[in-house]
Short mmCIF file of C-alpha atoms in Angstrom, two decimals:
data_model
loop_
_atom_site.label_atom_id
_atom_site.label_comp_id
_atom_site.label_asym_id
_atom_site.label_seq_id
_atom_site.Cartn_x
_atom_site.Cartn_y
_atom_site.Cartn_z
CA MET A 1 -28.29 27.56 -0.27
CA GLY A 2 -25.74 27.71 2.55
CA LEU A 3 -22.19 26.46 2.28
CA LEU A 4 -22.90 23.31 4.32
CA ARG A 5 -25.90 22.45 2.20
CA TYR A 6 -23.95 23.08 -0.97
CA THR A 7 -21.10 20.86 0.28
CA LEU A 8 -23.48 17.98 0.98
CA PHE A 9 -25.10 18.51 -2.42
CA ARG A 10 -21.74 18.32 -4.21
CA PHE A 11 -20.73 15.15 -2.39
CA ALA A 12 -24.10 13.62 -3.26
CA GLN A 13 -23.44 14.49 -6.91
CA ALA A 14 -20.09 12.71 -6.69
CA ILE A 15 -21.66 9.35 -5.77
CA PRO A 16 -23.02 8.45 -9.26
CA VAL A 17 -19.81 9.76 -10.83
CA LEU A 18 -17.69 7.43 -8.71
CA LEU A 19 -20.05 4.52 -9.31
CA GLY A 20 -19.80 5.07 -13.05
CA ILE A 21 -16.00 5.18 -12.81
CA THR A 22 -15.88 1.87 -10.92
CA VAL A 23 -18.19 0.19 -13.45
CA ILE A 24 -16.11 1.34 -16.44
CA LEU A 25 -12.84 0.39 -14.74
CA PHE A 26 -14.13 -3.05 -13.76
CA LEU A 27 -15.40 -3.80 -17.26
CA PHE A 28 -12.21 -2.63 -18.97
CA ILE A 29 -9.95 -4.57 -16.60
CA ASN A 30 -11.91 -7.79 -17.05
CA MET A 31 -12.07 -7.36 -20.84
CA THR A 32 -8.28 -7.23 -21.21
CA PRO A 33 -6.75 -10.46 -22.57
CA GLY A 34 -4.80 -12.73 -20.27
CA ASP A 35 -5.48 -14.99 -17.29
CA PRO A 36 -4.07 -13.69 -13.99
CA ILE A 37 -3.89 -17.20 -12.53
CA ARG A 38 -1.82 -18.52 -15.45
CA ILE A 39 0.40 -15.42 -15.30
CA MET A 40 0.97 -16.02 -11.59
CA THR A 41 1.83 -19.71 -12.13
CA ALA A 42 3.89 -19.19 -15.30
CA GLY A 43 6.91 -21.51 -15.41
CA GLN A 44 5.48 -23.83 -12.74
CA GLU A 45 4.10 -27.34 -13.04
CA VAL A 46 0.49 -26.78 -11.95
CA SER A 47 -2.40 -29.16 -12.46
CA GLU A 48 -5.76 -28.08 -13.82
CA ALA A 49 -7.32 -28.95 -10.46
CA HIS A 50 -4.98 -26.55 -8.69
CA LEU A 51 -5.71 -23.83 -11.27
CA ALA A 52 -9.42 -24.32 -10.63
CA TYR A 53 -8.77 -24.09 -6.88
CA LEU A 54 -6.91 -20.79 -7.33
CA GLU A 55 -9.70 -19.37 -9.49
CA GLU A 56 -12.22 -20.29 -6.80
CA ARG A 57 -10.01 -18.87 -4.04
CA TYR A 58 -9.75 -15.48 -5.73
CA GLY A 59 -13.36 -15.47 -6.93
CA LEU A 60 -12.51 -15.58 -10.64
CA ASP A 61 -14.93 -18.44 -11.31
CA ARG A 62 -17.98 -16.33 -10.46
CA PRO A 63 -20.02 -14.20 -12.90
CA ILE A 64 -18.67 -10.71 -13.52
CA TYR A 65 -21.64 -8.90 -11.96
CA ILE A 66 -21.25 -10.87 -8.71
CA ARG A 67 -17.53 -10.10 -8.64
CA TYR A 68 -18.27 -6.40 -9.16
CA TRP A 69 -20.80 -6.38 -6.33
CA ASP A 70 -18.35 -8.17 -4.04
CA TYR A 71 -15.67 -5.62 -4.89
CA LEU A 72 -17.95 -2.60 -4.40
CA SER A 73 -19.39 -3.83 -1.11
CA GLY A 74 -15.92 -4.71 0.13
CA PHE A 75 -14.53 -1.30 -0.88
CA LEU A 76 -17.30 0.51 0.99
CA THR A 77 -16.55 -1.52 4.13
CA GLY A 78 -12.77 -1.13 3.85
CA ASP A 79 -12.09 -4.66 2.58
CA LEU A 80 -10.17 -4.28 -0.70
CA GLY A 81 -9.77 -8.00 -1.21
CA ARG A 82 -6.62 -10.06 -1.65
CA SER A 83 -3.92 -9.52 -4.23
CA ILE A 84 -3.44 -12.38 -6.67
CA HIS A 85 0.23 -11.63 -7.32
CA TYR A 86 1.39 -10.68 -3.82
CA ASP A 87 -0.98 -13.06 -1.96
CA ARG A 88 -1.55 -10.37 0.65
CA PRO A 89 -4.48 -8.09 1.49
CA VAL A 90 -4.63 -5.25 -1.03
CA SER A 91 -4.83 -2.68 1.76
CA GLU A 92 -1.46 -3.86 3.11
CA VAL A 93 0.12 -3.69 -0.34
CA MET A 94 -1.19 -0.17 -0.93
CA LEU A 95 -0.18 1.13 2.50
CA SER A 96 3.38 -0.07 1.90
CA ARG A 97 3.51 2.01 -1.33
CA VAL A 98 1.57 5.17 -0.42
CA GLY A 99 4.42 6.86 1.45
CA PRO A 100 6.79 7.35 -1.53
CA THR A 101 3.93 8.63 -3.70
CA LEU A 102 2.79 11.19 -1.14
CA LEU A 103 6.37 12.36 -0.59
CA LEU A 104 6.92 12.74 -4.34
CA VAL A 105 3.63 14.49 -5.13
CA LEU A 106 3.68 16.90 -2.18
CA SER A 107 7.32 17.84 -2.73
CA ALA A 108 6.70 18.38 -6.45
CA PHE A 109 3.79 20.68 -5.68
CA LEU A 110 5.76 22.54 -3.05
CA PHE A 111 8.47 23.11 -5.66
CA ALA A 112 5.85 24.25 -8.19
CA ILE A 113 4.15 26.75 -5.86
CA VAL A 114 7.35 28.16 -4.35
CA THR A 115 8.84 28.82 -7.79
CA ALA A 116 5.75 29.61 -9.91
CA ILE A 117 4.12 32.35 -7.83
CA PRO A 118 7.24 34.55 -7.40
CA LEU A 119 8.20 34.07 -11.07
CA GLY A 120 4.65 34.90 -12.18
CA ILE A 121 4.63 38.08 -10.07
CA LEU A 122 8.07 39.05 -11.37
CA ALA A 123 6.97 38.52 -14.99
CA ALA A 124 3.84 40.62 -14.43
CA LYS A 125 5.80 43.48 -12.82
CA ARG A 126 8.35 43.45 -15.65
CA ARG A 127 5.97 42.84 -18.50
CA ASN A 128 7.60 42.68 -21.97
CA GLN A 129 11.05 42.91 -20.40
CA PRO A 130 13.75 40.19 -20.54
CA ALA A 131 12.60 38.57 -17.29
CA ASP A 132 9.07 38.27 -18.71
CA HIS A 133 10.33 36.76 -21.96
CA VAL A 134 12.43 34.18 -20.12
CA SER A 135 9.51 33.20 -17.87
CA ARG A 136 7.23 32.71 -20.88
CA VAL A 137 9.81 30.48 -22.59
CA VAL A 138 10.20 28.41 -19.41
CA ALA A 139 6.42 28.13 -19.04
CA LEU A 140 5.99 27.09 -22.68
CA PHE A 141 8.66 24.41 -22.27
CA GLY A 142 7.08 23.16 -19.05
CA VAL A 143 3.52 22.80 -20.34
CA SER A 144 4.55 21.23 -23.67
CA THR A 145 7.06 18.65 -22.39
CA PRO A 146 5.88 15.38 -20.78
CA SER A 147 7.17 14.65 -17.31
CA PHE A 148 8.65 11.28 -18.24
CA TRP A 149 10.82 12.92 -20.96
CA ILE A 150 12.00 15.55 -18.50
CA GLY A 151 12.81 12.74 -16.06
CA ILE A 152 14.83 10.84 -18.67
CA MET A 153 16.77 13.98 -19.63
CA LEU A 154 17.48 14.77 -15.98
CA ILE A 155 18.79 11.24 -15.43
CA ILE A 156 21.01 11.38 -18.51
CA ILE A 157 22.49 14.80 -17.67
CA PHE A 158 22.65 14.95 -13.88
CA ALA A 159 22.88 11.27 -12.93
CA VAL A 160 24.73 9.56 -15.79
CA GLN A 161 26.90 12.31 -17.27
CA LEU A 162 27.61 14.52 -14.25
CA GLY A 163 26.95 12.01 -11.46
CA TRP A 164 25.50 14.65 -9.17
CA PHE A 165 22.28 12.83 -8.22
CA PRO A 166 21.14 9.20 -7.99
CA SER A 167 19.03 7.94 -10.89
CA ALA A 168 16.62 5.70 -9.01
CA GLY A 169 14.82 5.17 -5.71
CA LEU A 170 13.82 7.35 -2.78
CA VAL A 171 14.95 7.57 0.81
CA MET A 172 12.07 8.08 3.21
CA PRO A 173 12.46 10.85 5.83
CA TRP A 174 10.77 8.66 8.46
CA ASP A 175 13.28 5.82 8.05
CA ALA A 176 15.79 5.41 10.84
CA PRO A 177 19.12 7.16 10.05
CA SER A 178 22.26 5.04 9.97
CA ASP A 179 23.91 7.18 12.66
CA ALA A 180 22.19 8.17 15.88
CA GLY A 181 21.99 11.73 17.08
CA LEU A 182 21.31 15.11 15.51
CA SER A 183 24.17 14.85 13.03
CA GLY A 184 22.97 11.49 11.77
CA TYR A 185 19.43 12.81 11.27
CA PHE A 186 20.78 15.89 9.42
CA TRP A 187 22.77 13.81 6.93
CA HIS A 188 19.82 11.46 6.56
CA MET A 189 17.60 14.39 5.51
CA VAL A 190 20.34 15.51 3.09
CA ASP A 191 20.22 12.04 1.58
CA VAL A 192 16.41 12.27 1.35
CA LEU A 193 16.62 15.55 -0.60
CA HIS A 194 19.47 14.19 -2.71
CA HIS A 195 17.32 11.28 -3.94
CA LEU A 196 14.16 13.38 -4.18
CA PHE A 197 15.52 16.29 -6.24
CA LEU A 198 15.36 14.87 -9.78
CA PRO A 199 11.91 13.18 -9.59
CA MET A 200 10.53 16.25 -7.81
CA ILE A 201 11.68 18.50 -10.68
CA ALA A 202 10.39 16.07 -13.32
CA LEU A 203 6.91 15.84 -11.79
CA GLY A 204 6.62 19.47 -10.66
CA THR A 205 7.72 21.20 -13.87
CA LEU A 206 4.31 20.94 -15.56
CA GLN A 207 2.49 22.26 -12.49
CA MET A 208 5.06 25.03 -12.05
CA ALA A 209 4.70 26.18 -15.66
CA THR A 210 0.90 26.10 -15.56
CA ILE A 211 0.64 28.02 -12.29
CA MET A 212 3.25 30.56 -13.42
CA ARG A 213 1.37 31.38 -16.63
CA VAL A 214 -1.92 31.88 -14.81
CA GLU A 215 -0.24 33.88 -12.02
CA ARG A 216 1.35 36.21 -14.57
CA THR A 217 -1.91 36.75 -16.46
CA GLN A 218 -3.94 37.38 -13.31
CA MET A 219 -1.36 39.72 -11.80
CA ILE A 220 -1.23 41.78 -15.01
CA GLY A 221 -5.03 42.14 -14.86
CA SER A 222 -4.95 43.04 -11.16
CA LEU A 223 -2.21 45.64 -11.59
CA GLN A 224 -4.31 47.34 -14.27
CA GLY A 225 -7.45 47.45 -12.10
CA GLU A 226 -9.14 50.70 -11.10
CA TYR A 227 -8.56 50.09 -7.40
CA VAL A 228 -4.80 49.83 -8.06
CA LYS A 229 -4.85 53.09 -10.02
CA LEU A 230 -6.70 54.74 -7.13
CA ALA A 231 -4.17 53.41 -4.61
CA ARG A 232 -1.33 54.79 -6.69
CA ALA A 233 -3.10 58.14 -6.88
CA TYR A 234 -3.19 58.20 -3.07
CA GLY A 235 0.55 57.59 -2.99
CA VAL A 236 0.49 53.98 -1.77
CA SER A 237 3.84 52.28 -2.34
CA GLU A 238 4.16 49.71 -5.12
CA ARG A 239 5.13 47.03 -2.62
CA THR A 240 1.96 47.60 -0.60
CA ILE A 241 -0.17 47.69 -3.76
CA LEU A 242 1.36 44.43 -4.92
CA ARG A 243 0.99 42.66 -1.57
CA LYS A 244 -2.35 43.95 -0.29
CA HIS A 245 -4.34 44.89 -3.38
CA ALA A 246 -3.21 42.99 -6.46
CA PHE A 247 -1.92 39.70 -5.10
CA GLN A 248 -5.00 38.47 -3.21
CA VAL A 249 -7.41 39.21 -6.06
CA ALA A 250 -5.20 37.30 -8.50
CA GLN A 251 -5.10 34.08 -6.48
CA LEU A 252 -8.61 32.75 -7.18
CA PRO A 253 -7.73 30.95 -10.45
CA VAL A 254 -4.46 29.80 -8.89
CA ILE A 255 -6.39 28.06 -6.11
CA THR A 256 -8.33 26.20 -8.79
CA LEU A 257 -5.12 25.06 -10.46
CA VAL A 258 -3.56 23.98 -7.18
CA GLY A 259 -6.62 22.01 -6.13
CA LEU A 260 -7.07 20.26 -9.47
CA GLY A 261 -3.35 19.91 -10.16
CA LEU A 262 -2.66 18.23 -6.83
CA SER A 263 -5.16 15.54 -7.82
CA THR A 264 -3.96 15.14 -11.40
CA ALA A 265 -0.33 15.04 -10.25
CA LEU A 266 -1.11 11.62 -8.82
CA GLY A 267 -1.60 10.48 -12.41
CA GLY A 268 1.71 12.02 -13.43
CA ALA A 269 3.38 10.17 -10.56
CA VAL A 270 2.64 6.90 -12.35
CA LEU A 271 5.13 7.68 -15.14
CA THR A 272 7.59 9.49 -12.88
CA GLU A 273 7.80 6.54 -10.50
CA THR A 274 8.36 4.21 -13.44
CA VAL A 275 11.18 6.34 -14.87
CA PHE A 276 12.96 6.72 -11.51
CA ASN A 277 12.19 3.17 -10.29
CA ILE A 278 10.29 4.38 -7.22
CA ASN A 279 8.15 1.80 -5.46
CA GLY A 280 5.05 3.95 -5.02
CA MET A 281 1.38 3.71 -5.93
CA GLY A 282 2.01 4.57 -9.57
CA ARG A 283 4.59 1.82 -9.99
CA LEU A 284 2.24 -0.56 -8.19
CA LEU A 285 -0.54 0.28 -10.66
CA ILE A 286 1.68 -0.33 -13.71
CA ASP A 287 3.01 -3.63 -12.33
CA SER A 288 -0.48 -4.81 -11.38
CA ILE A 289 -1.83 -4.06 -14.87
CA GLN A 290 0.93 -6.18 -16.38
CA GLN A 291 0.26 -8.98 -13.89
CA LYS A 292 -3.55 -8.80 -14.36
CA ASP A 293 -3.92 -8.34 -10.61
CA TYR A 294 -7.56 -7.20 -10.80
CA GLN A 295 -8.04 -6.36 -7.13
CA VAL A 296 -4.97 -4.14 -6.89
CA VAL A 297 -5.70 -2.34 -10.18
CA MET A 298 -9.29 -1.65 -9.18
CA SER A 299 -8.38 -0.49 -5.69
CA VAL A 300 -5.55 1.85 -6.75
CA ALA A 301 -7.56 3.31 -9.65
CA THR A 302 -10.65 3.82 -7.48
CA VAL A 303 -8.65 5.51 -4.72
CA LEU A 304 -7.10 7.87 -7.29
CA ALA A 305 -10.56 8.62 -8.69
CA VAL A 306 -11.91 9.39 -5.21
CA ILE A 307 -8.97 11.70 -4.49
CA PHE A 308 -9.52 13.55 -7.77
CA VAL A 309 -13.28 14.01 -7.24
CA VAL A 310 -12.84 15.09 -3.62
CA GLY A 311 -10.08 17.49 -4.73
CA VAL A 312 -12.44 19.10 -7.23
CA ILE A 313 -15.14 19.53 -4.57
CA ILE A 314 -12.73 20.98 -2.00
CA THR A 315 -11.39 23.40 -4.60
CA ASP A 316 -14.90 24.52 -5.44
CA ILE A 317 -15.78 25.03 -1.78
CA ALA A 318 -12.53 26.93 -1.13
CA TYR A 319 -13.81 29.73 -3.36
CA ALA A 320 -16.18 30.81 -0.58
CA TYR A 321 -13.31 31.49 1.79
CA VAL A 322 -11.22 33.40 -0.75
CA ASP A 323 -13.86 35.35 -2.68
CA PRO A 324 -16.74 36.70 -0.58
CA ARG A 325 -18.72 37.31 -3.78
CA VAL A 326 -19.32 33.55 -4.07
CA THR A 327 -22.58 32.85 -2.22
CA TYR A 328 -23.60 29.41 -3.62
CA GLY A 329 -27.17 30.45 -4.23
CA GLU A 330 -27.76 32.38 -1.03
CA GLY A 331 -30.00 35.43 -1.24
CA GLU A 332 -28.28 38.76 -1.61
#
């Protein structure tokens, strides 16, 4: 089948997967103990009649299957409902938090790619030498250490002990700088990077270590290929062999990691935002779970699930553009 047909087929396959995810999420959220209305009115003198009014207002007095259908139909039409805790449309609450999460995740992945690929190539070129040993130790540390622990250690060392970086919050690059002009914008971007550095390292270390290990393994295999030996026999320089022959062939598994890792990094952002007190989507999800804000929890979790599934599909489709051997069922 052609690439377009295969793409449509994969997206059609994703529909029951996403439906199953929403059903499981909705059941789990509604099975957790606690009443969101009583949590919202805790410490206030509220009559039973007013509690009943609030339950009716937010649809909590209806059967669970009707509430699920209302949520699903609203999600498909862009209406995510109203937050119980914030008393605002869920879409407004999420839009106010999506910027910090995107900035954190994209910067962490940029850090991972920029550092992992050169280090993986260097380790492959100098296999079993000191540089290779150091890279393997760094990769082992990165894949075996949770991001929240790395974040805590970074805060203790670089924020508390040394005082080099702030320990909490982000400064958005699109915020207006305090001083007008080019100089004010420059120092504003310096402040953005200053606040972003520690959470970026904490979230990106796992992705960096994973990509570096795969890059090293694939480059070692490529450099031992017959086509590389033939190029060397013809007198092609090592730099040209590395850049034109070995590097491109080795990137196919890396593309898979980047595509899947970019989606899963959104999950890692939940803990990173909590550690660094960043008001992003992850922090919103944690707070909403504690507040039993069903609409916000369902909407954030469903959006993350959609991003992950779409990321998997896009990664799969990207193979066709990188490796011409992938035909997706087309006749040879």
